PDB file of C-alpha atoms in Angstrom:
ATOM      1  CA  THR A1153       0.000   0.000   0.000  1.00  0.00           C
ATOM      2  CA  LYS A1154       1.316   3.413  -0.904  1.00  0.00           C
ATOM      3  CA  ALA A1155       1.372   5.442   2.291  1.00  0.00           C
ATOM      4  CA  ILE A1156       2.307   8.899   1.086  1.00  0.00           C
ATOM      5  CA  ASP A1157       0.378  11.160  -1.266  1.00  0.00           C
ATOM      6  CA  THR A1158       2.652  13.983  -2.352  1.00  0.00           C
ATOM      7  CA  ILE A1159      -0.085  16.320  -3.567  1.00  0.00           C
ATOM      8  CA  GLY A1160      -2.958  17.839  -1.655  1.00  0.00           C
ATOM      9  CA  ALA A1161      -6.544  16.652  -1.796  1.00  0.00           C
ATOM     10  CA  ALA A1162      -7.548  19.835  -3.635  1.00  0.00           C
ATOM     11  CA  ASN A1163      -5.455  18.691  -6.592  1.00  0.00           C
ATOM     12  CA  LEU A1164      -6.876  15.172  -6.669  1.00  0.00           C
ATOM     13  CA  ASN A1165     -10.083  13.913  -8.225  1.00  0.00           C
ATOM     14  CA  VAL A1166     -11.743  12.870  -4.971  1.00  0.00           C
ATOM     15  CA  GLU A1167     -15.391  12.905  -4.035  1.00  0.00           C
ATOM     16  CA  PRO A1168     -15.877  13.658  -0.330  1.00  0.00           C
ATOM     17  CA  SER A1169     -18.187  11.529   1.766  1.00  0.00           C
ATOM     18  CA  THR A1170     -21.460  13.081   2.856  1.00  0.00           C
ATOM     19  CA  TYR A1171     -22.021  13.520   6.585  1.00  0.00           C
ATOM     20  CA  ALA A1172     -24.474  11.694   8.797  1.00  0.00           C
ATOM     21  CA  GLN A1173     -26.677  13.533  11.266  1.00  0.00           C
ATOM     22  CA  SER A1174     -24.169  12.676  13.990  1.00  0.00           C
ATOM     23  CA  GLY A1175     -21.510  14.734  12.209  1.00  0.00           C
ATOM     24  CA  ILE A1176     -19.565  11.615  11.254  1.00  0.00           C
ATOM     25  CA  PRO A1177     -18.758  11.110   7.554  1.00  0.00           C
ATOM     26  CA  SER A1178     -21.401   8.671   6.312  1.00  0.00           C
ATOM     27  CA  VAL A1179     -18.867   6.178   4.981  1.00  0.00           C
ATOM     28  CA  ALA A1180     -16.970   6.202   8.282  1.00  0.00           C
ATOM     29  CA  LEU A1181     -20.144   5.628  10.296  1.00  0.00           C
ATOM     30  CA  LYS A1182     -20.982   2.632   8.105  1.00  0.00           C
ATOM     31  CA  ALA A1183     -17.445   1.290   8.533  1.00  0.00           C
ATOM     32  CA  TYR A1184     -17.571   1.623  12.336  1.00  0.00           C
ATOM     33  CA  LYS A1185     -20.931  -0.146  12.511  1.00  0.00           C
ATOM     34  CA  LYS A1186     -19.865  -2.922  10.153  1.00  0.00           C
ATOM     35  CA  ALA A1187     -16.650  -3.565  12.103  1.00  0.00           C
ATOM     36  CA  ALA A1188     -18.489  -3.728  15.439  1.00  0.00           C
ATOM     37  CA  LYS A1189     -21.142  -6.030  13.969  1.00  0.00           C
ATOM     38  CA  LYS A1190     -18.511  -8.368  12.549  1.00  0.00           C
ATOM     39  CA  TYR A1191     -16.688  -8.682  15.871  1.00  0.00           C
ATOM     40  CA  LYS A1192     -19.955  -9.221  17.695  1.00  0.00           C
ATOM     41  CA  LYS A1193     -20.147 -12.449  15.691  1.00  0.00           C
ATOM     42  CA  LEU A1194     -16.428 -13.295  15.753  1.00  0.00           C
ATOM     43  CA  ASP A1195     -15.948 -12.589  19.460  1.00  0.00           C
ATOM     44  CA  PRO A1196     -19.267 -12.019  21.292  1.00  0.00           C
ATOM     45  CA  GLN A1197     -17.480 -11.592  24.625  1.00  0.00           C
ATOM     46  CA  CYS A1198     -15.262  -8.764  23.399  1.00  0.00           C
ATOM     47  CA  GLY A1199     -17.865  -6.011  23.655  1.00  0.00           C
ATOM     48  CA  VAL A1200     -16.513  -3.649  20.971  1.00  0.00           C
ATOM     49  CA  THR A1201     -19.143  -1.126  19.835  1.00  0.00           C
ATOM     50  CA  TRP A1202     -19.416   1.366  17.001  1.00  0.00           C
ATOM     51  CA  PRO A1203     -19.493   4.402  19.361  1.00  0.00           C
ATOM     52  CA  LEU A1204     -16.088   3.293  20.705  1.00  0.00           C
ATOM     53  CA  LEU A1205     -14.624   2.989  17.213  1.00  0.00           C
ATOM     54  CA  ALA A1206     -16.207   6.283  16.187  1.00  0.00           C
ATOM     55  CA  ALA A1207     -14.856   8.074  19.256  1.00  0.00           C
ATOM     56  CA  ILE A1208     -11.360   6.767  18.549  1.00  0.00           C
ATOM     57  CA  GLY A1209     -11.635   7.852  14.922  1.00  0.00           C
ATOM     58  CA  ARG A1210     -12.782  11.321  15.892  1.00  0.00           C
ATOM     59  CA  VAL A1211     -10.063  11.904  18.488  1.00  0.00           C
ATOM     60  CA  GLU A1212      -7.269  10.427  16.390  1.00  0.00           C
ATOM     61  CA  SER A1213      -7.960  12.093  13.042  1.00  0.00           C
ATOM     62  CA  GLY A1214     -11.363  13.766  12.893  1.00  0.00           C
ATOM     63  CA  HIS A1215     -12.608  10.632  11.089  1.00  0.00           C
ATOM     64  CA  GLY A1216      -9.814  10.760   8.541  1.00  0.00           C
ATOM     65  CA  THR A1217      -9.972  14.502   7.892  1.00  0.00           C
ATOM     66  CA  GLN A1218      -6.889  15.605   9.814  1.00  0.00           C
ATOM     67  CA  GLY A1219      -5.016  18.511   8.229  1.00  0.00           C
ATOM     68  CA  ASP A1220      -6.027  18.834   4.592  1.00  0.00           C
ATOM     69  CA  SER A1221      -7.133  15.206   4.248  1.00  0.00           C
ATOM     70  CA  VAL A1222     -10.546  14.377   2.830  1.00  0.00           C
ATOM     71  CA  MET A1223     -12.627  11.329   3.727  1.00  0.00           C
ATOM     72  CA  THR A1224     -13.791  10.145   0.323  1.00  0.00           C
ATOM     73  CA  LYS A1225     -16.903   8.170  -0.558  1.00  0.00           C
ATOM     74  CA  SER A1226     -14.761   5.055  -0.925  1.00  0.00           C
ATOM     75  CA  GLY A1227     -13.511   5.413   2.649  1.00  0.00           C
ATOM     76  CA  LEU A1228      -9.998   6.408   1.652  1.00  0.00           C
ATOM     77  CA  SER A1229      -8.339   9.388   3.354  1.00  0.00           C
ATOM     78  CA  VAL A1230      -6.657  11.581   0.738  1.00  0.00           C
ATOM     79  CA  PRO A1231      -3.935  12.727   1.197  1.00  0.00           C
ATOM     80  CA  SER A1232      -2.780  10.028   3.621  1.00  0.00           C
ATOM     81  CA  VAL A1233      -3.267  10.772   7.318  1.00  0.00           C
ATOM     82  CA  LEU A1234       0.108  10.803   9.084  1.00  0.00           C
ATOM     83  CA  GLY A1235       0.944  11.666  12.673  1.00  0.00           C
ATOM     84  CA  PRO A1236       4.033  13.577  13.825  1.00  0.00           C
ATOM     85  CA  VAL A1237       7.492  12.094  13.350  1.00  0.00           C
ATOM     86  CA  LEU A1238       8.223  10.134  16.519  1.00  0.00           C
ATOM     87  CA  ASP A1239      11.809  11.282  16.902  1.00  0.00           C
ATOM     88  CA  GLY A1240      11.742  12.002  20.638  1.00  0.00           C
ATOM     89  CA  ALA A1241      11.638  15.779  20.146  1.00  0.00           C
ATOM     90  CA  GLY A1242       9.439  17.812  22.478  1.00  0.00           C
ATOM     91  CA  PRO A1243       6.358  15.884  23.647  1.00  0.00           C
ATOM     92  CA  PHE A1244       6.775  13.047  21.159  1.00  0.00           C
ATOM     93  CA  ALA A1245       8.010   9.551  21.967  1.00  0.00           C
ATOM     94  CA  LEU A1246      11.126   8.148  20.340  1.00  0.00           C
ATOM     95  CA  ILE A1247      10.151   5.210  18.137  1.00  0.00           C
ATOM     96  CA  SER A1248      12.682   4.076  15.582  1.00  0.00           C
ATOM     97  CA  ASP A1249      11.494   2.851  12.191  1.00  0.00           C
ATOM     98  CA  THR A1250       9.786  -0.562  12.181  1.00  0.00           C
ATOM     99  CA  ASP A1251       8.454  -0.754   8.598  1.00  0.00           C
ATOM    100  CA  ASN A1252      11.369   0.535   6.501  1.00  0.00           C
ATOM    101  CA  GLY A1253       9.132   3.450   5.586  1.00  0.00           C
ATOM    102  CA  ALA A1254       6.576   1.253   3.840  1.00  0.00           C
ATOM    103  CA  TYR A1255       3.550   2.844   5.515  1.00  0.00           C
ATOM    104  CA  ASP A1256       4.763   6.251   6.671  1.00  0.00           C
ATOM    105  CA  GLY A1257       7.515   7.093   4.185  1.00  0.00           C
ATOM    106  CA  ASP A1258      10.082   7.490   6.967  1.00  0.00           C
ATOM    107  CA  LYS A1259      12.947   4.984   7.179  1.00  0.00           C
ATOM    108  CA  ARG A1260      14.412   6.546  10.328  1.00  0.00           C
ATOM    109  CA  TYR A1261      11.450   7.018  12.687  1.00  0.00           C
ATOM    110  CA  ASP A1262       7.869   5.800  12.880  1.00  0.00           C
ATOM    111  CA  ARG A1263       4.736   7.889  12.475  1.00  0.00           C
ATOM    112  CA  ALA A1264       1.155   6.955  13.332  1.00  0.00           C
ATOM    113  CA  ILE A1265      -0.781   6.161  10.172  1.00  0.00           C
ATOM    114  CA  GLY A1266      -4.338   6.263   8.867  1.00  0.00           C
ATOM    115  CA  PRO A1267      -7.637   7.526  10.276  1.00  0.00           C
ATOM    116  CA  MET A1268      -7.303   5.313  13.368  1.00  0.00           C
ATOM    117  CA  GLN A1269      -3.617   6.279  13.831  1.00  0.00           C
ATOM    118  CA  PHE A1270      -1.897   2.931  14.193  1.00  0.00           C
ATOM    119  CA  LEU A1271       1.840   2.631  14.619  1.00  0.00           C
ATOM    120  CA  PRO A1272       3.204   0.671  11.626  1.00  0.00           C
ATOM    121  CA  GLU A1273       4.244  -2.262  13.833  1.00  0.00           C
ATOM    122  CA  THR A1274       0.756  -2.447  15.376  1.00  0.00           C
ATOM    123  CA  TRP A1275      -0.936  -2.303  11.979  1.00  0.00           C
ATOM    124  CA  GLY A1276       1.228  -5.221  10.917  1.00  0.00           C
ATOM    125  CA  LYS A1277      -0.442  -7.281  13.670  1.00  0.00           C
ATOM    126  CA  VAL A1278      -4.066  -6.178  13.247  1.00  0.00           C
ATOM    127  CA  ALA A1279      -4.267  -5.307   9.527  1.00  0.00           C
ATOM    128  CA  SER A1280      -7.725  -6.150   8.190  1.00  0.00           C
ATOM    129  CA  ASP A1281      -9.752  -6.035   4.989  1.00  0.00           C
ATOM    130  CA  GLY A1282     -12.995  -4.343   6.000  1.00  0.00           C
ATOM    131  CA  ASN A1283     -14.462  -3.705   2.561  1.00  0.00           C
ATOM    132  CA  GLY A1284     -13.631  -7.035   0.940  1.00  0.00           C
ATOM    133  CA  ASP A1285     -11.472  -5.619  -1.845  1.00  0.00           C
ATOM    134  CA  GLY A1286      -8.574  -7.947  -1.103  1.00  0.00           C
ATOM    135  CA  LYS A1287      -6.417  -5.151   0.338  1.00  0.00           C
ATOM    136  CA  LYS A1288      -5.530  -4.124   3.884  1.00  0.00           C
ATOM    137  CA  ASP A1289      -5.149  -0.373   3.502  1.00  0.00           C
ATOM    138  CA  VAL A1290      -4.505   1.503   6.749  1.00  0.00           C
ATOM    139  CA  GLN A1291      -5.630   4.732   5.044  1.00  0.00           C
ATOM    140  CA  ASN A1292      -9.070   3.291   4.252  1.00  0.00           C
ATOM    141  CA  ILE A1293     -11.614   3.643   7.051  1.00  0.00           C
ATOM    142  CA  TRP A1294     -13.253   0.288   6.255  1.00  0.00           C
ATOM    143  CA  ASP A1295      -9.961  -1.515   6.864  1.00  0.00           C
ATOM    144  CA  ALA A1296      -8.760   0.750   9.682  1.00  0.00           C
ATOM    145  CA  ALA A1297     -12.026   0.449  11.650  1.00  0.00           C
ATOM    146  CA  LEU A1298     -11.938  -3.350  11.411  1.00  0.00           C
ATOM    147  CA  GLY A1299      -8.277  -3.271  12.424  1.00  0.00           C
ATOM    148  CA  ALA A1300      -9.183  -1.212  15.490  1.00  0.00           C
ATOM    149  CA  ALA A1301     -11.907  -3.701  16.432  1.00  0.00           C
ATOM    150  CA  ASN A1302      -9.324  -6.451  16.000  1.00  0.00           C
ATOM    151  CA  TYR A1303      -6.943  -4.558  18.290  1.00  0.00           C
ATOM    152  CA  PHE A1304      -9.533  -4.079  21.044  1.00  0.00           C
ATOM    153  CA  CYS A1305     -10.658  -7.704  20.932  1.00  0.00           C
ATOM    154  CA  ARG A1306      -7.056  -8.908  21.301  1.00  0.00           C
ATOM    155  CA  GLY A1307      -6.849  -7.315  24.745  1.00  0.00           C
ATOM    156  CA  GLU A1308      -6.737  -9.467  27.854  1.00  0.00           C
ATOM    157  CA  THR A1309      -9.672  -7.597  29.405  1.00  0.00           C
ATOM    158  CA  ARG A1310     -13.136  -7.413  27.894  1.00  0.00           C
ATOM    159  CA  LEU A1311     -14.887  -4.133  27.089  1.00  0.00           C
ATOM    160  CA  GLY A1312     -18.249  -4.994  28.640  1.00  0.00           C
ATOM    161  CA  THR A1313     -17.547  -3.416  32.046  1.00  0.00           C
ATOM    162  CA  PRO A1314     -16.704   0.233  32.782  1.00  0.00           C
ATOM    163  CA  ARG A1315     -13.232  -0.670  34.031  1.00  0.00           C
ATOM    164  CA  GLY A1316     -12.568  -3.073  31.167  1.00  0.00           C
ATOM    165  CA  LEU A1317     -13.601  -0.450  28.628  1.00  0.00           C
ATOM    166  CA  ALA A1318     -11.448   2.230  30.252  1.00  0.00           C
ATOM    167  CA  ALA A1319      -8.467  -0.121  30.473  1.00  0.00           C
ATOM    168  CA  ASN A1320      -8.665  -0.946  26.763  1.00  0.00           C
ATOM    169  CA  ILE A1321      -8.960   2.698  25.739  1.00  0.00           C
ATOM    170  CA  TYR A1322      -5.910   3.394  27.896  1.00  0.00           C
ATOM    171  CA  ARG A1323      -4.069   0.608  26.083  1.00  0.00           C
ATOM    172  CA  TYR A1324      -4.825   2.371  22.775  1.00  0.00           C
ATOM    173  CA  ASN A1325      -3.297   5.615  24.030  1.00  0.00           C
ATOM    174  CA  ARG A1326      -1.708   5.677  27.480  1.00  0.00           C
ATOM    175  CA  SER A1327      -3.239   8.872  28.802  1.00  0.00           C
ATOM    176  CA  GLN A1328      -5.921   9.330  31.446  1.00  0.00           C
ATOM    177  CA  SER A1329      -7.194  12.469  29.721  1.00  0.00           C
ATOM    178  CA  TYR A1330      -7.456  10.493  26.475  1.00  0.00           C
ATOM    179  CA  VAL A1331      -9.620   7.882  28.188  1.00  0.00           C
ATOM    180  CA  LYS A1332     -11.980  10.547  29.544  1.00  0.00           C
ATOM    181  CA  LEU A1333     -12.180  12.265  26.172  1.00  0.00           C
ATOM    182  CA  VAL A1334     -13.023   9.052  24.317  1.00  0.00           C
ATOM    183  CA  LEU A1335     -15.631   8.049  26.888  1.00  0.00           C
ATOM    184  CA  GLY A1336     -17.181  11.510  26.687  1.00  0.00           C
ATOM    185  CA  ILE A1337     -17.438  11.319  22.896  1.00  0.00           C
ATOM    186  CA  MET A1338     -18.901   7.823  23.143  1.00  0.00           C
ATOM    187  CA  ARG A1339     -21.670   9.257  25.308  1.00  0.00           C
ATOM    188  CA  GLU A1340     -22.141  12.033  22.749  1.00  0.00           C
ATOM    189  CA  TYR A1341     -22.733   9.295  20.166  1.00  0.00           C
ATOM    190  CA  GLY A1342     -25.367   7.701  22.384  1.00  0.00           C
ATOM    191  CA  ALA A1343     -23.406   5.075  24.306  1.00  0.00           C
ATOM    192  CA  LYS A1344     -24.273   4.564  27.970  1.00  0.00           C
ATOM    193  CA  VAL A1345     -20.863   4.513  29.558  1.00  0.00           C
ATOM    194  CA  LYS A1346     -19.412   5.547  32.897  1.00  0.00           C
ATOM    195  CA  ILE A1347     -16.224   7.526  33.273  1.00  0.00           C
ATOM    196  CA  VAL A1348     -14.063   5.554  35.680  1.00  0.00           C
ATOM    197  CA  PRO A1349     -10.368   5.792  36.540  1.00  0.00           C
ATOM    198  CA  THR A1350      -8.040   3.321  34.882  1.00  0.00           C
ATOM    199  CA  GLN A1351      -5.330   1.326  36.565  1.00  0.00           C
ATOM    200  CA  GLU A1352      -1.978   2.437  35.206  1.00  0.00           C
ATOM    201  CA  PRO A1353       0.585  -0.343  34.957  1.00  0.00           C
ATOM    202  CA  PRO A1354       3.604  -0.011  37.251  1.00  0.00           C
ATOM    203  CA  LYS A1355       6.617   1.739  35.700  1.00  0.00           C
TER     204      LYS A1355
END
């Protein structure tokens, strides 16, 4: 999969997704719901829901519209959504390259990739084909949403309890404020969740 688009979305022939009443791009909302439905069958005990996936997508990339990226009708973010270079400067972690630049175009350091902002190494473990086109494209919301569901259902704790849900969100991004933000957005999307403290692992 080509990770880097060198020209802006304004110069590409892309057709933006319409928006649902919730404010989520329609294609993204469908992808979140399809991914949650699939894992409800694959792993009924997991407890992953579309409001969780949608909240992650909103916090991580504005549902694939970070910067000048457009969420297209096909579910592809154009140009590619890329996080900051993780070179240890300022507030950013130091994560050396794990994919030889295949996903993020950087052979020295890693960058989070796609609308759900996976690290390349993580995407390599949870990569999924959510739209059945035979590809596992981290920049496509159908694939990225299913990959996120895969990630959550690989956790040792289930998402069906307030503490289990909070613990898994914390695993996605190790920040207490991140957990509260995601839970708050889940409630905005209609989920009945409680905001509870998470147990941070010992350092």
